[in-house]
mmCIF file of C-alpha atoms in Angstrom:
data_model
loop_
_atom_site.group_PDB
_atom_site.id
_atom_site.type_symbol
_atom_site.label_atom_id
_atom_site.label_comp_id
_atom_site.label_asym_id
_atom_site.label_seq_id
_atom_site.Cartn_x
_atom_site.Cartn_y
_atom_site.Cartn_z
ATOM 1 C CA UNK M 46 -66.320 -29.053 174.212
ATOM 2 C CA UNK M 47 -63.906 -31.981 173.925
ATOM 3 C CA UNK M 48 -62.109 -30.826 170.741
ATOM 4 C CA UNK M 49 -60.063 -33.686 169.284
ATOM 5 C CA UNK M 50 -60.015 -36.987 171.141
ATOM 6 C CA UNK M 51 -57.802 -40.007 170.483
ATOM 7 C CA UNK M 52 -57.894 -43.579 171.713
ATOM 8 C CA UNK M 53 -55.972 -45.376 173.018
ATOM 9 C CA UNK M 54 -53.425 -43.203 174.846
ATOM 10 C CA UNK M 55 -50.828 -45.971 174.982
ATOM 11 C CA UNK M 56 -50.392 -49.225 173.111
ATOM 12 C CA UNK M 57 -47.753 -51.930 172.894
ATOM 13 C CA UNK M 58 -47.829 -54.265 169.902
ATOM 14 C CA UNK M 59 -45.745 -57.163 168.765
ATOM 15 C CA UNK M 60 -44.299 -57.108 165.267
ATOM 16 C CA UNK M 61 -46.928 -58.227 162.777
ATOM 17 C CA UNK M 62 -49.935 -57.385 164.904
ATOM 18 C CA UNK M 63 -52.577 -54.990 163.651
ATOM 19 C CA UNK M 64 -54.451 -52.208 165.347
ATOM 20 C CA UNK M 65 -56.592 -49.164 164.667
ATOM 21 C CA UNK M 66 -56.074 -45.751 166.219
ATOM 22 C CA UNK M 67 -59.279 -43.816 166.649
ATOM 23 C CA UNK M 68 -59.766 -40.067 166.336
ATOM 24 C CA UNK M 69 -62.881 -37.946 166.679
ATOM 25 C CA UNK M 70 -63.542 -34.203 166.627
ATOM 26 C CA UNK M 71 -66.610 -32.269 167.686
ATOM 27 C CA UNK M 72 -65.811 -28.938 166.027
ATOM 28 C CA UNK M 73 -67.577 -29.699 162.737
ATOM 29 C CA UNK M 74 -64.273 -29.393 160.882
ATOM 30 C CA UNK M 75 -64.006 -30.567 157.312
ATOM 31 C CA UNK M 76 -60.340 -31.599 157.325
ATOM 32 C CA UNK M 77 -58.603 -34.166 159.483
ATOM 33 C CA UNK M 78 -54.995 -35.356 159.642
ATOM 34 C CA UNK M 79 -52.771 -38.050 161.057
ATOM 35 C CA UNK M 80 -49.166 -37.280 161.984
ATOM 36 C CA UNK M 81 -46.356 -39.199 163.558
ATOM 37 C CA UNK M 82 -43.795 -37.536 165.792
ATOM 38 C CA UNK M 83 -40.287 -38.890 166.124
ATOM 39 C CA UNK M 84 -37.370 -37.272 167.996
ATOM 40 C CA UNK M 85 -35.599 -34.626 165.925
ATOM 41 C CA UNK M 86 -37.975 -34.988 162.989
ATOM 42 C CA UNK M 87 -40.893 -32.801 163.940
ATOM 43 C CA UNK M 88 -44.307 -33.985 162.860
ATOM 44 C CA UNK M 89 -44.683 -35.802 159.586
ATOM 45 C CA UNK M 90 -47.996 -36.148 157.829
ATOM 46 C CA UNK M 91 -49.137 -39.722 157.263
ATOM 47 C CA UNK M 92 -52.557 -39.227 155.691
ATOM 48 C CA UNK M 93 -55.133 -36.513 155.555
ATOM 49 C CA UNK M 94 -58.772 -36.093 154.659
ATOM 50 C CA UNK M 95 -59.693 -32.740 153.153
ATOM 51 C CA UNK M 96 -63.388 -33.489 153.487
ATOM 52 C CA UNK M 97 -65.747 -36.319 154.333
ATOM 53 C CA UNK M 98 -65.375 -39.089 151.785
ATOM 54 C CA UNK M 99 -61.863 -38.185 150.630
ATOM 55 C CA UNK M 100 -58.429 -39.270 151.838
ATOM 56 C CA UNK M 101 -54.952 -38.582 150.499
ATOM 57 C CA UNK M 102 -51.426 -39.679 151.246
ATOM 58 C CA UNK M 103 -49.066 -37.442 153.120
ATOM 59 C CA UNK M 104 -45.313 -37.613 153.460
ATOM 60 C CA UNK M 105 -44.999 -41.046 155.112
ATOM 61 C CA UNK M 106 -48.027 -43.228 154.215
ATOM 62 C CA UNK M 107 -46.327 -46.624 153.803
ATOM 63 C CA UNK M 108 -47.587 -49.237 156.241
ATOM 64 C CA UNK M 109 -50.747 -47.313 157.110
ATOM 65 C CA UNK M 110 -54.333 -47.074 155.960
ATOM 66 C CA UNK M 111 -57.035 -44.628 156.934
ATOM 67 C CA UNK M 112 -60.804 -44.396 156.964
ATOM 68 C CA UNK M 113 -62.856 -41.227 157.146
ATOM 69 C CA UNK M 114 -65.853 -42.864 158.739
ATOM 70 C CA UNK M 115 -67.951 -39.698 158.809
ATOM 71 C CA UNK M 116 -67.314 -36.006 159.325
ATOM 72 C CA UNK M 117 -66.356 -36.532 162.964
ATOM 73 C CA UNK M 118 -64.159 -39.616 162.823
ATOM 74 C CA UNK M 119 -60.883 -40.449 161.105
ATOM 75 C CA UNK M 120 -59.128 -43.708 161.952
ATOM 76 C CA UNK M 121 -55.585 -44.894 161.257
ATOM 77 C CA UNK M 122 -54.868 -48.590 160.790
ATOM 78 C CA UNK M 123 -51.595 -50.458 161.020
ATOM 79 C CA UNK M 124 -52.125 -53.770 159.221
ATOM 80 C CA UNK M 125 -48.835 -55.387 160.201
ATOM 81 C CA UNK M 126 -46.938 -53.374 162.758
ATOM 82 C CA UNK M 127 -43.173 -52.975 162.490
ATOM 83 C CA UNK M 128 -40.669 -51.623 165.026
ATOM 84 C CA UNK M 129 -40.122 -48.623 162.709
ATOM 85 C CA UNK M 130 -43.693 -47.601 163.472
ATOM 86 C CA UNK M 131 -42.868 -47.019 167.116
ATOM 87 C CA UNK M 132 -43.802 -43.378 167.504
ATOM 88 C CA UNK M 133 -46.264 -40.917 168.953
ATOM 89 C CA UNK M 134 -49.281 -40.444 166.715
ATOM 90 C CA UNK M 135 -51.311 -37.268 166.628
ATOM 91 C CA UNK M 136 -54.637 -36.595 165.047
ATOM 92 C CA UNK M 137 -55.633 -33.045 164.104
ATOM 93 C CA UNK M 138 -58.543 -31.254 162.501
ATOM 94 C CA UNK M 139 -59.080 -27.914 160.818
ATOM 95 C CA UNK M 140 -61.579 -25.768 159.035
ATOM 96 C CA UNK M 141 -59.477 -25.286 155.914
ATOM 97 C CA UNK M 142 -61.813 -22.681 154.516
ATOM 98 C CA UNK M 143 -60.351 -20.177 156.956
ATOM 99 C CA UNK M 144 -56.748 -20.260 158.040
ATOM 100 C CA UNK M 145 -55.593 -23.894 158.032
ATOM 101 C CA UNK M 146 -55.160 -23.627 161.813
ATOM 102 C CA UNK M 147 -55.101 -27.178 163.123
ATOM 103 C CA UNK M 148 -56.293 -28.459 166.477
ATOM 104 C CA UNK M 149 -54.484 -31.452 167.896
ATOM 105 C CA UNK M 150 -55.487 -34.395 169.992
ATOM 106 C CA UNK M 151 -53.440 -35.583 172.992
ATOM 107 C CA UNK M 152 -51.639 -38.304 171.046
ATOM 108 C CA UNK M 153 -51.213 -42.080 171.131
ATOM 109 C CA UNK M 154 -47.854 -43.457 172.199
ATOM 110 C CA UNK M 155 -47.259 -46.693 170.275
ATOM 111 C CA UNK M 156 -44.443 -49.140 170.891
ATOM 112 C CA UNK M 157 -43.853 -52.053 168.539
ATOM 113 C CA UNK M 158 -41.552 -54.778 169.887
ATOM 114 C CA UNK R 143 -43.379 -26.603 147.694
ATOM 115 C CA UNK R 144 -43.192 -25.368 151.258
ATOM 116 C CA UNK R 145 -40.525 -26.140 153.817
ATOM 117 C CA UNK R 146 -39.564 -24.958 157.289
ATOM 118 C CA UNK R 147 -36.192 -24.827 159.014
ATOM 119 C CA UNK R 148 -35.818 -24.206 162.711
ATOM 120 C CA UNK R 149 -32.311 -23.178 163.695
ATOM 121 C CA UNK R 150 -31.201 -24.902 166.871
ATOM 122 C CA UNK R 151 -32.758 -28.080 168.181
ATOM 123 C CA UNK R 152 -32.083 -26.977 171.761
ATOM 124 C CA UNK R 153 -32.112 -23.478 173.225
ATOM 125 C CA UNK R 154 -31.368 -22.744 176.859
ATOM 126 C CA UNK R 155 -32.065 -19.413 178.556
ATOM 127 C CA UNK R 156 -32.106 -18.139 182.097
ATOM 128 C CA UNK R 157 -35.356 -17.184 183.753
ATOM 129 C CA UNK R 158 -36.103 -13.544 182.916
ATOM 130 C CA UNK R 159 -33.932 -13.543 179.775
ATOM 131 C CA UNK R 160 -35.074 -12.966 176.210
ATOM 132 C CA UNK R 161 -36.358 -15.976 174.335
ATOM 133 C CA UNK R 162 -35.584 -16.115 170.605
ATOM 134 C CA UNK R 163 -36.502 -19.182 168.565
ATOM 135 C CA UNK R 164 -35.648 -19.005 164.882
ATOM 136 C CA UNK R 165 -37.751 -20.165 161.963
ATOM 137 C CA UNK R 166 -37.134 -19.744 158.254
ATOM 138 C CA UNK R 167 -39.564 -20.874 155.634
ATOM 139 C CA UNK R 168 -39.708 -21.529 151.930
ATOM 140 C CA UNK R 169 -42.935 -21.072 150.043
ATOM 141 C CA UNK R 170 -43.853 -20.446 146.434
ATOM 142 C CA UNK R 171 -46.990 -18.543 147.455
ATOM 143 C CA UNK R 172 -47.715 -16.134 150.308
ATOM 144 C CA UNK R 173 -47.769 -18.424 153.301
ATOM 145 C CA UNK R 174 -49.697 -18.836 156.467
ATOM 146 C CA UNK R 175 -47.257 -19.365 159.345
ATOM 147 C CA UNK R 176 -47.801 -20.868 162.767
ATOM 148 C CA UNK R 177 -45.996 -21.489 166.020
ATOM 149 C CA UNK R 178 -47.149 -24.389 168.155
ATOM 150 C CA UNK R 179 -46.008 -25.369 171.640
ATOM 151 C CA UNK R 180 -45.885 -28.885 173.034
ATOM 152 C CA UNK R 181 -45.559 -29.460 176.758
ATOM 153 C CA UNK R 182 -44.251 -32.852 177.897
ATOM 154 C CA UNK R 183 -46.583 -35.742 177.096
ATOM 155 C CA UNK R 184 -49.200 -33.470 175.582
ATOM 156 C CA UNK R 185 -50.493 -32.556 172.146
ATOM 157 C CA UNK R 186 -49.649 -29.386 170.255
ATOM 158 C CA UNK R 187 -51.232 -26.092 171.194
ATOM 159 C CA UNK R 188 -51.355 -23.060 168.905
ATOM 160 C CA UNK R 189 -49.264 -20.138 170.176
ATOM 161 C CA UNK R 190 -49.851 -17.710 167.324
ATOM 162 C CA UNK R 191 -50.423 -17.481 163.608
ATOM 163 C CA UNK R 192 -49.686 -15.160 160.689
ATOM 164 C CA UNK R 193 -52.349 -15.040 158.006
ATOM 165 C CA UNK R 194 -51.323 -12.011 155.898
ATOM 166 C CA UNK R 195 -52.659 -9.321 158.209
ATOM 167 C CA UNK R 196 -50.274 -7.507 160.593
ATOM 168 C CA UNK R 197 -46.674 -8.675 160.288
ATOM 169 C CA UNK R 198 -46.135 -8.547 164.056
ATOM 170 C CA UNK R 199 -48.308 -11.207 165.601
ATOM 171 C CA UNK R 200 -49.020 -11.514 169.299
ATOM 172 C CA UNK R 201 -49.905 -14.849 170.798
ATOM 173 C CA UNK R 202 -50.632 -16.439 174.111
ATOM 174 C CA UNK R 203 -48.364 -16.423 177.159
ATOM 175 C CA UNK R 204 -46.542 -13.237 176.089
ATOM 176 C CA UNK R 205 -45.054 -14.657 172.895
ATOM 177 C CA UNK R 206 -44.923 -12.778 169.628
ATOM 178 C CA UNK R 207 -43.479 -13.325 166.171
ATOM 179 C CA UNK R 208 -42.654 -11.080 163.252
ATOM 180 C CA UNK R 209 -43.169 -12.056 159.633
ATOM 181 C CA UNK R 210 -40.283 -10.762 157.511
ATOM 182 C CA UNK R 211 -40.856 -11.532 153.858
ATOM 183 C CA UNK R 212 -37.445 -10.243 152.758
ATOM 184 C CA UNK R 213 -35.730 -12.646 155.143
ATOM 185 C CA UNK R 214 -38.305 -15.451 154.792
ATOM 186 C CA UNK R 215 -38.336 -15.609 158.571
ATOM 187 C CA UNK R 216 -40.901 -15.914 161.327
ATOM 188 C CA UNK R 217 -38.895 -15.887 164.553
ATOM 189 C CA UNK R 218 -40.614 -16.342 167.900
ATOM 190 C CA UNK R 219 -39.728 -14.079 170.818
ATOM 191 C CA UNK R 220 -40.666 -13.441 174.409
ATOM 192 C CA UNK R 221 -39.058 -10.611 176.379
ATOM 193 C CA UNK R 222 -38.742 -12.484 179.667
ATOM 194 C CA UNK R 223 -38.622 -16.254 179.995
ATOM 195 C CA UNK R 224 -40.555 -18.043 182.697
ATOM 196 C CA UNK R 225 -39.905 -21.528 184.009
ATOM 197 C CA UNK R 226 -43.291 -22.585 182.654
ATOM 198 C CA UNK R 227 -42.112 -21.782 179.092
ATOM 199 C CA UNK R 228 -39.947 -24.903 179.045
ATOM 200 C CA UNK R 229 -41.403 -26.982 176.209
ATOM 201 C CA UNK R 230 -40.843 -27.908 172.590
ATOM 202 C CA UNK R 231 -41.781 -25.343 169.970
ATOM 203 C CA UNK R 232 -42.689 -26.035 166.374
ATOM 204 C CA UNK R 233 -42.876 -23.645 163.459
ATOM 205 C CA UNK R 234 -45.185 -24.635 160.590
ATOM 206 C CA UNK R 235 -46.132 -23.312 157.170
ATOM 207 C CA UNK R 236 -49.237 -23.778 155.078
ATOM 208 C CA UNK R 237 -50.187 -22.549 151.649
ATOM 209 C CA UNK R 238 -53.642 -20.999 151.765
ATOM 210 C CA UNK R 239 -56.273 -22.042 149.262
ATOM 211 C CA UNK R 240 -55.748 -24.585 146.535
ATOM 212 C CA UNK R 241 -56.608 -28.229 146.937
ATOM 213 C CA UNK R 242 -54.068 -29.035 149.616
ATOM 214 C CA UNK R 243 -56.550 -29.756 152.406
ATOM 215 C CA UNK R 244 -54.904 -27.138 154.590
ATOM 216 C CA UNK R 245 -51.802 -29.261 155.088
ATOM 217 C CA UNK R 246 -49.096 -28.004 157.429
ATOM 218 C CA UNK R 247 -45.384 -28.559 157.006
ATOM 219 C CA UNK R 248 -43.602 -28.595 160.356
ATOM 220 C CA UNK R 249 -40.059 -27.732 161.301
ATOM 221 C CA UNK R 250 -37.980 -30.167 163.316
ATOM 222 C CA UNK R 251 -38.780 -28.470 166.605
ATOM 223 C CA UNK R 252 -36.764 -26.504 169.157
ATOM 224 C CA UNK R 253 -36.652 -27.612 172.750
ATOM 225 C CA UNK R 254 -36.536 -24.651 175.104
ATOM 226 C CA UNK R 255 -34.992 -25.069 178.541
ATOM 227 C CA UNK R 256 -35.293 -22.350 181.179
ATOM 228 C CA UNK R 257 -32.720 -22.229 183.952
ATOM 229 C CA UNK R 258 -33.548 -20.745 187.347
#
């Protein structure tokens, strides 16, 4: 049981480049989330998907787009990367019907130069 | 709206000493509360959760937390620190039900150091 997987693990981009972070879960969870983690700021929600076919903005959505491709997969796209998007990105999933407990992937460390 | 405040961005204890990490929350409805641990270069792992059952919650690795509604607190404790407890700890709050997609609001994190 792999849980939540993320690719890539590391990425370096130049300012203005685009990329997509991939996330997949095999727990049949309805809800999926993208967070960014920056020192001293905890985790901040970028976007979430309460169920297949729906997406909503979180606390810090500017500069990002998401796609809930199917129940398993939830991708995060940076259309034009900026140095301020240098961060560690985490994907998570949960079965919100129960306790909102979220399961996290291992993260993607992104550097934008 | 929910919010979480963790008091102390860094806590240092000696091996064998009591660990106390503080978390206060704000919520307009009865909350669900969580503690997560993050070891270096890893994702977050659930330590324990409060979901309106017993107010004293026991988690993994000997950690426990007590929900105190009157103090709006959910402090994390462990009687005796071990070197392997060195990590960053996050408190989080969620409002059950509604149309919020089970969103969590995280505190800023507390880095725990354990001295030999």
